[in-house]
CSV table of C-alpha atoms in Angstrom, one decimal:
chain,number,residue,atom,x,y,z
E,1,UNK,CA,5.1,16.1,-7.8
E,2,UNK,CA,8.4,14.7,-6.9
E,3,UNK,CA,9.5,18.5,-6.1
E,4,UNK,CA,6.7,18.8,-3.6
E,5,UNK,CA,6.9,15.5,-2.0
E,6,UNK,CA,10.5,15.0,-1.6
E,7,UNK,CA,12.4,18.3,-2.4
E,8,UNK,CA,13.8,20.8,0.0
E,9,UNK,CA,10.6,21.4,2.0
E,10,UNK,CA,8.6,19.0,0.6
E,11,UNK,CA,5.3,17.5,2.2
E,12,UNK,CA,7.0,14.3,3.7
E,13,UNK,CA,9.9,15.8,4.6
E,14,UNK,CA,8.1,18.3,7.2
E,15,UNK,CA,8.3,17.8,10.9
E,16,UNK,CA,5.3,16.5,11.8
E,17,UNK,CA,5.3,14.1,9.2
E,18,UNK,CA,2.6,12.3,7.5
E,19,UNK,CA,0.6,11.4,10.5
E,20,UNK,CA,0.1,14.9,11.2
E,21,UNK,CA,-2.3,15.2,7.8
E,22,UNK,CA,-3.9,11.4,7.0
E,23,UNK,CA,-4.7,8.6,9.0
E,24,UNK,CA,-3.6,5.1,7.5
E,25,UNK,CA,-4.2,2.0,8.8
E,26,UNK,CA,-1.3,1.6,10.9
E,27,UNK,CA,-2.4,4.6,12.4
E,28,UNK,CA,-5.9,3.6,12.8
E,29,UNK,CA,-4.8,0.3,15.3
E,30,UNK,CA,-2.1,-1.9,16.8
E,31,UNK,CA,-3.8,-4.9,15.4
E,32,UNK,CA,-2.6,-3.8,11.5
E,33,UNK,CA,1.4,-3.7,13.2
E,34,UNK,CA,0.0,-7.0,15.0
E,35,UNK,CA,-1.7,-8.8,11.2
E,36,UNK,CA,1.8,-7.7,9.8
E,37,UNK,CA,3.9,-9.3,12.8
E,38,UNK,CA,2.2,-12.8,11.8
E,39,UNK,CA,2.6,-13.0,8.2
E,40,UNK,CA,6.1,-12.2,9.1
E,41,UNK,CA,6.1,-14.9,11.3
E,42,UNK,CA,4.4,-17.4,8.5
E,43,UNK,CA,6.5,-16.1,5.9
E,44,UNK,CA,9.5,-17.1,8.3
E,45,UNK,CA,8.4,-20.5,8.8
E,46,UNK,CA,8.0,-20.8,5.0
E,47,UNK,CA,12.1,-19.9,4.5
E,48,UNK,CA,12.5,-22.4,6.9
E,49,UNK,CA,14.4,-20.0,9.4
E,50,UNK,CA,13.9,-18.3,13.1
E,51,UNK,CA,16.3,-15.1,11.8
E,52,UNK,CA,14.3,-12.9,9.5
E,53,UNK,CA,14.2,-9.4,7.7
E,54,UNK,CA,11.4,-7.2,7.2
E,55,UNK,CA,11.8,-4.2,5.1
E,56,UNK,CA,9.2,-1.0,5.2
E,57,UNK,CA,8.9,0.8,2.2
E,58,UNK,CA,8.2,4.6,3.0
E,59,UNK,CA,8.4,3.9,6.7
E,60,UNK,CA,6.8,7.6,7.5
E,61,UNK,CA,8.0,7.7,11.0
E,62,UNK,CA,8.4,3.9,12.2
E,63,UNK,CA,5.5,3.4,13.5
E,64,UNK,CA,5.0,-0.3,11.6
E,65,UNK,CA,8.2,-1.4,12.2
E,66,UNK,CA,7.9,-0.5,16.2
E,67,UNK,CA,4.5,-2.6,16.2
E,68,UNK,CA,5.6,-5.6,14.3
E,69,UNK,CA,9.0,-5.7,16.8
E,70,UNK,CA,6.9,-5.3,19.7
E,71,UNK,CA,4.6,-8.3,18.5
E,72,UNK,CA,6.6,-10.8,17.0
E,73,UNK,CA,6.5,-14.1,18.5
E,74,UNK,CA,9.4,-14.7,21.1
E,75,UNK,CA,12.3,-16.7,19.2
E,76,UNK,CA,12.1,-14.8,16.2
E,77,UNK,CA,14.7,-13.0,15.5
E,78,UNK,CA,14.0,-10.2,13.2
E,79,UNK,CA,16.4,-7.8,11.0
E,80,UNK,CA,14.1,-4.3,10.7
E,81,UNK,CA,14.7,-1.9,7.9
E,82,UNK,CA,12.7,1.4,7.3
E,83,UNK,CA,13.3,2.8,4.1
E,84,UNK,CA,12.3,6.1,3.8
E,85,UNK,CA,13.7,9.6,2.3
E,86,UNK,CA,12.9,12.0,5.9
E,87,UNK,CA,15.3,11.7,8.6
E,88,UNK,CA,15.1,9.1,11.4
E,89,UNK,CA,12.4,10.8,14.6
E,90,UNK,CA,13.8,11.1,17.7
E,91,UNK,CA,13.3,8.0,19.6
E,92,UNK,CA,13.3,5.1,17.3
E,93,UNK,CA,13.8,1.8,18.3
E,94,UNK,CA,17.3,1.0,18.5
E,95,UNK,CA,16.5,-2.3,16.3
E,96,UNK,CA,15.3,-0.2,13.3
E,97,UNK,CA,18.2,0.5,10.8
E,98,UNK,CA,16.7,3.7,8.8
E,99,UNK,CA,18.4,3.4,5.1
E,100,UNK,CA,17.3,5.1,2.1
E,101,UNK,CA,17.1,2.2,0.1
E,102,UNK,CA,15.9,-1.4,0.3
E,103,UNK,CA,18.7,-3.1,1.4
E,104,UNK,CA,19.8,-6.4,-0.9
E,105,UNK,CA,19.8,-9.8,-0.7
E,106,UNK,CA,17.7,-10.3,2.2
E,107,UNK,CA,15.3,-13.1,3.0
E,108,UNK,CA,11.7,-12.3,4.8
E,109,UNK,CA,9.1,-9.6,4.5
E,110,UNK,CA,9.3,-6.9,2.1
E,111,UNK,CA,5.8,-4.3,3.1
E,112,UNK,CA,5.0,-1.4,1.5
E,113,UNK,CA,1.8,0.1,3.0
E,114,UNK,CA,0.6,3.4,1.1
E,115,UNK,CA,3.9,4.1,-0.6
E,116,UNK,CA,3.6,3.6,-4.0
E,117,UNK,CA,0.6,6.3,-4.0
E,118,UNK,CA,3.3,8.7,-3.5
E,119,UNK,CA,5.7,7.6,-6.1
E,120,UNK,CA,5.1,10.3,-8.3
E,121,UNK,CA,3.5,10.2,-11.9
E,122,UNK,CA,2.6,12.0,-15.1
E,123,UNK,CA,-1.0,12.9,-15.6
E,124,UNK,CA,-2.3,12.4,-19.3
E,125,UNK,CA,-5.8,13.8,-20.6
E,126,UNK,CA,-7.2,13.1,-24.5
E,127,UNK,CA,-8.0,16.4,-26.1
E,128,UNK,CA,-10.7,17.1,-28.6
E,129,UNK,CA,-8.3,15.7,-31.6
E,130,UNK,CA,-7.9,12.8,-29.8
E,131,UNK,CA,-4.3,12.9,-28.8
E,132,UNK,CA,-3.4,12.2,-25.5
E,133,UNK,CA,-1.3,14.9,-24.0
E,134,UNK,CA,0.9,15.2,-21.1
E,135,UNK,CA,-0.9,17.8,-18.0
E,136,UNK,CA,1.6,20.5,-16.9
E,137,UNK,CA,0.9,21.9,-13.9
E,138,UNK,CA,2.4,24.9,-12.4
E,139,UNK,CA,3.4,25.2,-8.6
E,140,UNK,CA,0.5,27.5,-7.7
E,141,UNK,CA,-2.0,24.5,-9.3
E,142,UNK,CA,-3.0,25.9,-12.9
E,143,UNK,CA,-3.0,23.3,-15.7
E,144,UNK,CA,-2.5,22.9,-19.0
E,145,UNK,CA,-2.2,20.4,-21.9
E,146,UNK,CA,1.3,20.1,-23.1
E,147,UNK,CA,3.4,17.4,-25.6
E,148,UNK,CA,1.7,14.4,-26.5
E,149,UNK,CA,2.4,11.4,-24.2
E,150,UNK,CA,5.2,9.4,-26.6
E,151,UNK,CA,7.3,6.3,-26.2
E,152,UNK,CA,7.1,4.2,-23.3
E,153,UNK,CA,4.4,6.3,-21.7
E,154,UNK,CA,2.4,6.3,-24.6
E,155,UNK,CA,3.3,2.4,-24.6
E,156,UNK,CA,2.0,2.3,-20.9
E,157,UNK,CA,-1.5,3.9,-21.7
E,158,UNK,CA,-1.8,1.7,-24.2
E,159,UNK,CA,-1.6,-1.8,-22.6
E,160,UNK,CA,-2.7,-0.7,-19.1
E,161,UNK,CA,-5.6,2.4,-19.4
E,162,UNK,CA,-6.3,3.3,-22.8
E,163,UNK,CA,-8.0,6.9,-22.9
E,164,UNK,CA,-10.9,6.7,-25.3
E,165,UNK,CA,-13.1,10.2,-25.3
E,166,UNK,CA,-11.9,13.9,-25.1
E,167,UNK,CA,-11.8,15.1,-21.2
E,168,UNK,CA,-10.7,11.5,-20.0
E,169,UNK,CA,-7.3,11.1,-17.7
E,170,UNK,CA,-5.1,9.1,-16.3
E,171,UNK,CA,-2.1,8.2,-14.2
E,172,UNK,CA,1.0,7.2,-16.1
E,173,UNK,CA,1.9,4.7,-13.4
E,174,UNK,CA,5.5,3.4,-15.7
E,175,UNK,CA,7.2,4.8,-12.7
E,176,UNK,CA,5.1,3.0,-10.2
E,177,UNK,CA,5.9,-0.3,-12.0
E,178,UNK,CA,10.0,0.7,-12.3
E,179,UNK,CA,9.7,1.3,-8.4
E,180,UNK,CA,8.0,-1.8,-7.3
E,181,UNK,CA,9.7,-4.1,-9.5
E,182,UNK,CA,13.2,-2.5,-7.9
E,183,UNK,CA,11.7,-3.2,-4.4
E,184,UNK,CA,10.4,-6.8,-4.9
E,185,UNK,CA,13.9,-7.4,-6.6
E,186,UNK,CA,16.2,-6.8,-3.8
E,187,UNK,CA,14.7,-9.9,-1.6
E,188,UNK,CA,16.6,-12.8,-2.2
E,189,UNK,CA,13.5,-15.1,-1.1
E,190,UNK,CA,10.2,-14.3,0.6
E,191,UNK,CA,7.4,-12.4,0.0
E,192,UNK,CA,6.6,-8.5,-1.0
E,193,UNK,CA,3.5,-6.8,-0.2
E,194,UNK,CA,2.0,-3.8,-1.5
E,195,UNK,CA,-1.0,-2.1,0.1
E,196,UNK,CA,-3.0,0.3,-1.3
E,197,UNK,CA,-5.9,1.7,-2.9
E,198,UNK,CA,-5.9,0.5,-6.6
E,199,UNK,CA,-7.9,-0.2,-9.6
E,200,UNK,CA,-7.8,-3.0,-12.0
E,201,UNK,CA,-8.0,-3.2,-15.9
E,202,UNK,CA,-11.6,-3.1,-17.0
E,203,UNK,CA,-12.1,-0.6,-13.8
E,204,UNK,CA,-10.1,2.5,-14.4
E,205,UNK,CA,-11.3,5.9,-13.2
E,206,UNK,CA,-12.4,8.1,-16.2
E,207,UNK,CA,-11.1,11.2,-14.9
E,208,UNK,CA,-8.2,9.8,-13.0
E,209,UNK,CA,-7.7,9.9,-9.3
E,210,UNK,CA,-5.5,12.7,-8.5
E,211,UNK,CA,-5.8,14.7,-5.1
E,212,UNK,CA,-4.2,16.4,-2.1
E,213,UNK,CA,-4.8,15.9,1.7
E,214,UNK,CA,-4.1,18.6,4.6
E,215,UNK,CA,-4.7,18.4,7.8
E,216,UNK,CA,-7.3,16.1,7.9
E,217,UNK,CA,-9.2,17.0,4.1
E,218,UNK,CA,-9.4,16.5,1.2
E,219,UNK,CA,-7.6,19.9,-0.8
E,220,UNK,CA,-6.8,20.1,-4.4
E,221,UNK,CA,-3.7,18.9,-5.6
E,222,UNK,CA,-1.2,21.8,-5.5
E,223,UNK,CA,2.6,21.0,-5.7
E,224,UNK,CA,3.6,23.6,-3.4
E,225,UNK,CA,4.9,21.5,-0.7
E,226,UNK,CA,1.6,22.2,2.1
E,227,UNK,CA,0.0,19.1,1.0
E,228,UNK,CA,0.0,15.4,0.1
E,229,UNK,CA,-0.2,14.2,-3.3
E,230,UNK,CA,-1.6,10.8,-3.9
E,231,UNK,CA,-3.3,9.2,-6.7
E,232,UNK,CA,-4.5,5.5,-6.5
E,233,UNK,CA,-2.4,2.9,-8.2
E,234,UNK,CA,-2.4,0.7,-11.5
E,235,UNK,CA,-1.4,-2.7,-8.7
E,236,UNK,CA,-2.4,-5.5,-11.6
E,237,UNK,CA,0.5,-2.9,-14.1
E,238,UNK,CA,2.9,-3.3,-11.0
E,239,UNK,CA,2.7,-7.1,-10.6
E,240,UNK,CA,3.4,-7.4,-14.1
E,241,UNK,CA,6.3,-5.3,-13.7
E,242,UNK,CA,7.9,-7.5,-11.2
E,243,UNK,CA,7.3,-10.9,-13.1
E,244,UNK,CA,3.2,-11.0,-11.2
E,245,UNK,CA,1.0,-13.4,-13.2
E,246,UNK,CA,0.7,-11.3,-16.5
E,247,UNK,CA,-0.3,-8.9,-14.8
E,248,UNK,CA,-2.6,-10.2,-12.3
E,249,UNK,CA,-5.9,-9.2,-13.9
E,250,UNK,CA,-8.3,-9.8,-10.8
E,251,UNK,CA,-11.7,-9.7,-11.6
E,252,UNK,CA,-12.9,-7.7,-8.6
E,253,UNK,CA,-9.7,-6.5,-6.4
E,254,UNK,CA,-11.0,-3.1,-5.9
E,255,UNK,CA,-9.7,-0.2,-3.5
E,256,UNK,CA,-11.2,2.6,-2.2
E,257,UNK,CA,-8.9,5.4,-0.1
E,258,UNK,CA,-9.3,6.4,3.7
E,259,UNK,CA,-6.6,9.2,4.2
E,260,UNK,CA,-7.8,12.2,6.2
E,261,UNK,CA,-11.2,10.6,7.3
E,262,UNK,CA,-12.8,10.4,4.3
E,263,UNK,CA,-13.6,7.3,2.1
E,264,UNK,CA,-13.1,6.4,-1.6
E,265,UNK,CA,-14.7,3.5,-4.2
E,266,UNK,CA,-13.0,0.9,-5.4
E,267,UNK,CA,-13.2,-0.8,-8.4
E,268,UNK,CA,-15.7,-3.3,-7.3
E,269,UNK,CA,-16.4,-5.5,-4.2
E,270,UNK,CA,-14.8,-8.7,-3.7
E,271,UNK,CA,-11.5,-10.1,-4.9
E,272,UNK,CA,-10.6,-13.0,-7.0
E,273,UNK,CA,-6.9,-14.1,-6.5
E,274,UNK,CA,-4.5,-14.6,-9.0
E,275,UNK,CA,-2.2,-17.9,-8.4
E,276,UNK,CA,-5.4,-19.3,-5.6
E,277,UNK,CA,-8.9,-18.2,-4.9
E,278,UNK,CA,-9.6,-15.7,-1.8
E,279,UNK,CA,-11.9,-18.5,-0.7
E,280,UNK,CA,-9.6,-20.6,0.2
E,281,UNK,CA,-9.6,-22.2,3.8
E,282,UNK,CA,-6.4,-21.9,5.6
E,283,UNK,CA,-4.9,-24.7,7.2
E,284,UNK,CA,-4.9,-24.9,10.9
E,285,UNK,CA,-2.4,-22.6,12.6
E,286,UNK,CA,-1.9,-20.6,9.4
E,287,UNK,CA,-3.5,-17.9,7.4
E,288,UNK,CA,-3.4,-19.4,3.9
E,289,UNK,CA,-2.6,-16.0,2.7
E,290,UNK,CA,0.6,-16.8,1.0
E,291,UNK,CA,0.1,-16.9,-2.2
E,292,UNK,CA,1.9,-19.2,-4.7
E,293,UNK,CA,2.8,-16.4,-7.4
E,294,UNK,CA,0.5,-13.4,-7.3
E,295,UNK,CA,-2.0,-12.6,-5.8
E,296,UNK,CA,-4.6,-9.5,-4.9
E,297,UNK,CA,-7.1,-9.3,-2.0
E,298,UNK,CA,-8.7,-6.6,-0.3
E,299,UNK,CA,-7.4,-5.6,2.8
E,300,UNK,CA,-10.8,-7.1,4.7
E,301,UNK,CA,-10.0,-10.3,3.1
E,302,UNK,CA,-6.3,-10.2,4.3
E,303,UNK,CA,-6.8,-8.7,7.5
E,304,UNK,CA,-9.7,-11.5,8.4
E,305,UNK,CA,-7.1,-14.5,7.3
E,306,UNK,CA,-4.5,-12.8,9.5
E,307,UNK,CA,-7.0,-13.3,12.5
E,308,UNK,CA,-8.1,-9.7,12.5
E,309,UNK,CA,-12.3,-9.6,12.0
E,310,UNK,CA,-14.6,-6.9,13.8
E,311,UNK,CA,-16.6,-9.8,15.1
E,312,UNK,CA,-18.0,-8.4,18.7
E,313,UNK,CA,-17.1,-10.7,21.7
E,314,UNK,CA,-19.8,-13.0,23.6
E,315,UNK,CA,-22.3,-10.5,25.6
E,316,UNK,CA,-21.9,-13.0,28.0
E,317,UNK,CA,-18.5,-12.0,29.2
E,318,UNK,CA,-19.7,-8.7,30.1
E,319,UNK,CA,-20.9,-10.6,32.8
E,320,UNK,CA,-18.1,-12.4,33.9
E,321,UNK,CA,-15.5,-10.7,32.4
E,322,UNK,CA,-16.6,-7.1,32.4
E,323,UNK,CA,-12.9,-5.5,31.5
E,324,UNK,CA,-12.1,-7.7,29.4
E,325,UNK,CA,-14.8,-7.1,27.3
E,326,UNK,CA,-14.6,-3.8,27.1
E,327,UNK,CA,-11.6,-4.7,25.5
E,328,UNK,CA,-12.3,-6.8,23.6
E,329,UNK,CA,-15.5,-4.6,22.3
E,330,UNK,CA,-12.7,-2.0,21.6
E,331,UNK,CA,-10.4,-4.5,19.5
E,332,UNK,CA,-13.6,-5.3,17.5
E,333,UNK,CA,-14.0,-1.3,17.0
E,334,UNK,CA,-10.6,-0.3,15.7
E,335,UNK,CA,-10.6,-4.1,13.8
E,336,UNK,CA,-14.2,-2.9,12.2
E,337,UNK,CA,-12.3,-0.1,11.4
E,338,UNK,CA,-9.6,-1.6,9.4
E,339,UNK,CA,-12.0,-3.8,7.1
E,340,UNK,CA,-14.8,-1.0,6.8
E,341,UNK,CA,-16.3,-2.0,3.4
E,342,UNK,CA,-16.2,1.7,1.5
E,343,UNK,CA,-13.2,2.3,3.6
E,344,UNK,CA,-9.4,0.9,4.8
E,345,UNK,CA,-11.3,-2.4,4.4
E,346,UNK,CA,-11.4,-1.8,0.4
E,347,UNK,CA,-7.9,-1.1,0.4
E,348,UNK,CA,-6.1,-3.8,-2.2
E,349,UNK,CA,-3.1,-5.9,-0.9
E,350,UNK,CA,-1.0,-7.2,-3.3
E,351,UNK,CA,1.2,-10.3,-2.5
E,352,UNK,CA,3.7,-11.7,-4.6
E,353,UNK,CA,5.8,-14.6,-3.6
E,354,UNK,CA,9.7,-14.5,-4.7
E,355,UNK,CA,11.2,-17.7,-4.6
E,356,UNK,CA,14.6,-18.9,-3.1
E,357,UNK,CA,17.2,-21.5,-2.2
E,358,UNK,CA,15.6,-23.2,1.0
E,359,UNK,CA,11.7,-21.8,0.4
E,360,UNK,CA,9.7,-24.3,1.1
E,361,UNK,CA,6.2,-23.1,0.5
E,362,UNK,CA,3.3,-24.8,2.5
């Protein structure tokens, strides 16, 4: 996986990049860059400060970090960092320092949108003995079982998705955890954010959750280098990893997937937060998002705090306002969009605050 992802020729590494294959939210509308911009903005306000980082984890292209720049609030200043293993396009905002790693020591907004789904990971199935065995797969896609699943891995199963009959799999996600722990660890103070779509203990897939996109569908998984490779992620494992609640066992933070125009389930519907309820009300002015230690919310609930909703505007101003609400009919579209229950709207976000001289939360 990591061979075909990232290696000479690898899927992400191709010129047209991943926007050429899946659409992802930031894709999907302006108002995600714009969502992203204000909890910058709150998180900034939070530290106490009007010069601010914000650090992109698997940047793609730079398309967030251009729409959070171009919709920050005027006298913030804000330090931009795309992490990501392709080269700079041609083009980027001057603003954006491209690095391949998150940078230390910085104070603000650590987001990474659909990256961890793409940190690669061992499958594991339980064969008819009972022993849960590692998959090999070879690069033209044939499988088969190979060594048992020993040590930490086997450790990792375990705790986080226990296989229990013969035919069952899942995603080793130990790596997924090492990674975000790394990331959330280089901020100083603030907050990190990981979007994507996830599953929860008590919730796992059977059968796993391993695919391949392509232009647009849905392929099987190959590792040839043609296609994506994504599985959805173990986010209550990764909180724990970074110090999240215990793990952050949410009773209903499901996820479902929307790359390449198709949809996935979550887990379940709603999402109870870890470190606050979802419910509660924010205070006027502010989202009431930031969380005080851990939290998960589904991208409908986050989106909808952060003043995206696919409400539709007044019918009246089509009378007296007839462009402007046609767009503002088109803002409640792509919003709509972005909080689709069954689609991007399932998606999980998980927040965890990382404390710091001078942070002042609300």
């Amino acid at each position: 996986m990591e061979t075909a992802l990232y290696g000479p020729g690898g899927f992400f590494l191709r010129p047209e990049g991943p926007a050429g294959h899946f659409r992802t939210s930031v894709h999907a509308s302006p108002l995600f860059a714009g969502a992203v911009a204000r909890l910058l903005a709150e998180v900034a306000a939070e530290l106490g400060t009007d010069d601010v980082a914000v650090v992109d984890m698997g940047a793609g292209r730079g398309e967030l970090l251009s729409g959070v720049l171009s919709a920050v609030p005027a006298g913030l200043r804000v330090r931009a960092y795309a992490v990501e293993r392709a080269a700079p396009p041609e083009g980027l905002d001057p603003r954006v320092v491209w690095v391949a790693e998150p940078p230390a020591g910085v104070r603000g907004l650590l987001f990474a949108n659909e990256w961890l789904d793409n940190v690669p990971v061992d499958v594991a199935e339980r064969d008819g003995s009972g022993t849960d065995r590692y998959v090999e797969v070879a690069p033209d896609g044939t499988e088969r079982l190979g060594a048992p699943v020993a040590g930490a891995d086997a450790a990792w199963l375990a705790r986080w998705w226990p296989l229990r009959e013969p035919g069952e799999r899942a995603e080793i996600g130990r790596s997924r955890d090492e990674a975000w722990a790394r990331a959330a660890g280089t901020l100083a103070a603030g907050l990190a954010v990981a979007v994507d779509y996830a599953h929860t203990a008590g919730a796992r897939p059977p059968f796993g959750t391993l695919t391949g996109f392509r232009a647009g569908r849905e392929v099987p998984p190959v590792p040839d280098g043609t296609c994506d490779i994504t599985a959805h992620v173990a986010l209550d494992a990764c909180a724990a990893a970074s110090g999240g609640a215990g793990g952050a066992e949410a009773g209903g933070a499901g996820a479902g997937g929307a790359e390449a125009g198709g949809t996935g389930a979550g887990a379940a519907g709603g999402a109870e937060a870890v470190g606050g309820t979802s419910a509660d009300a924010p205070s006027p002015g502010r989202s009431g998002l930031l969380p005080y230690g851990t939290r998960l919310v589904t991208q409908r609930e986050a989106l909808r705090r952060l003043g995206v909703s696919g409400g539709r505007p007044p019918i009246e101003t089509a009378r007296t306002d007839p462009a402007g609400y046609v767009r503002a009919l088109a803002r409640a579209g792509q919003a709509a969009e972005l909080t689709a229950r069954g689609g991007l709207g399932d998606f999980t976000w998980l927040l965890q605050r990382v404390p710091g001289e001078g942070y002042c939360p609300a």
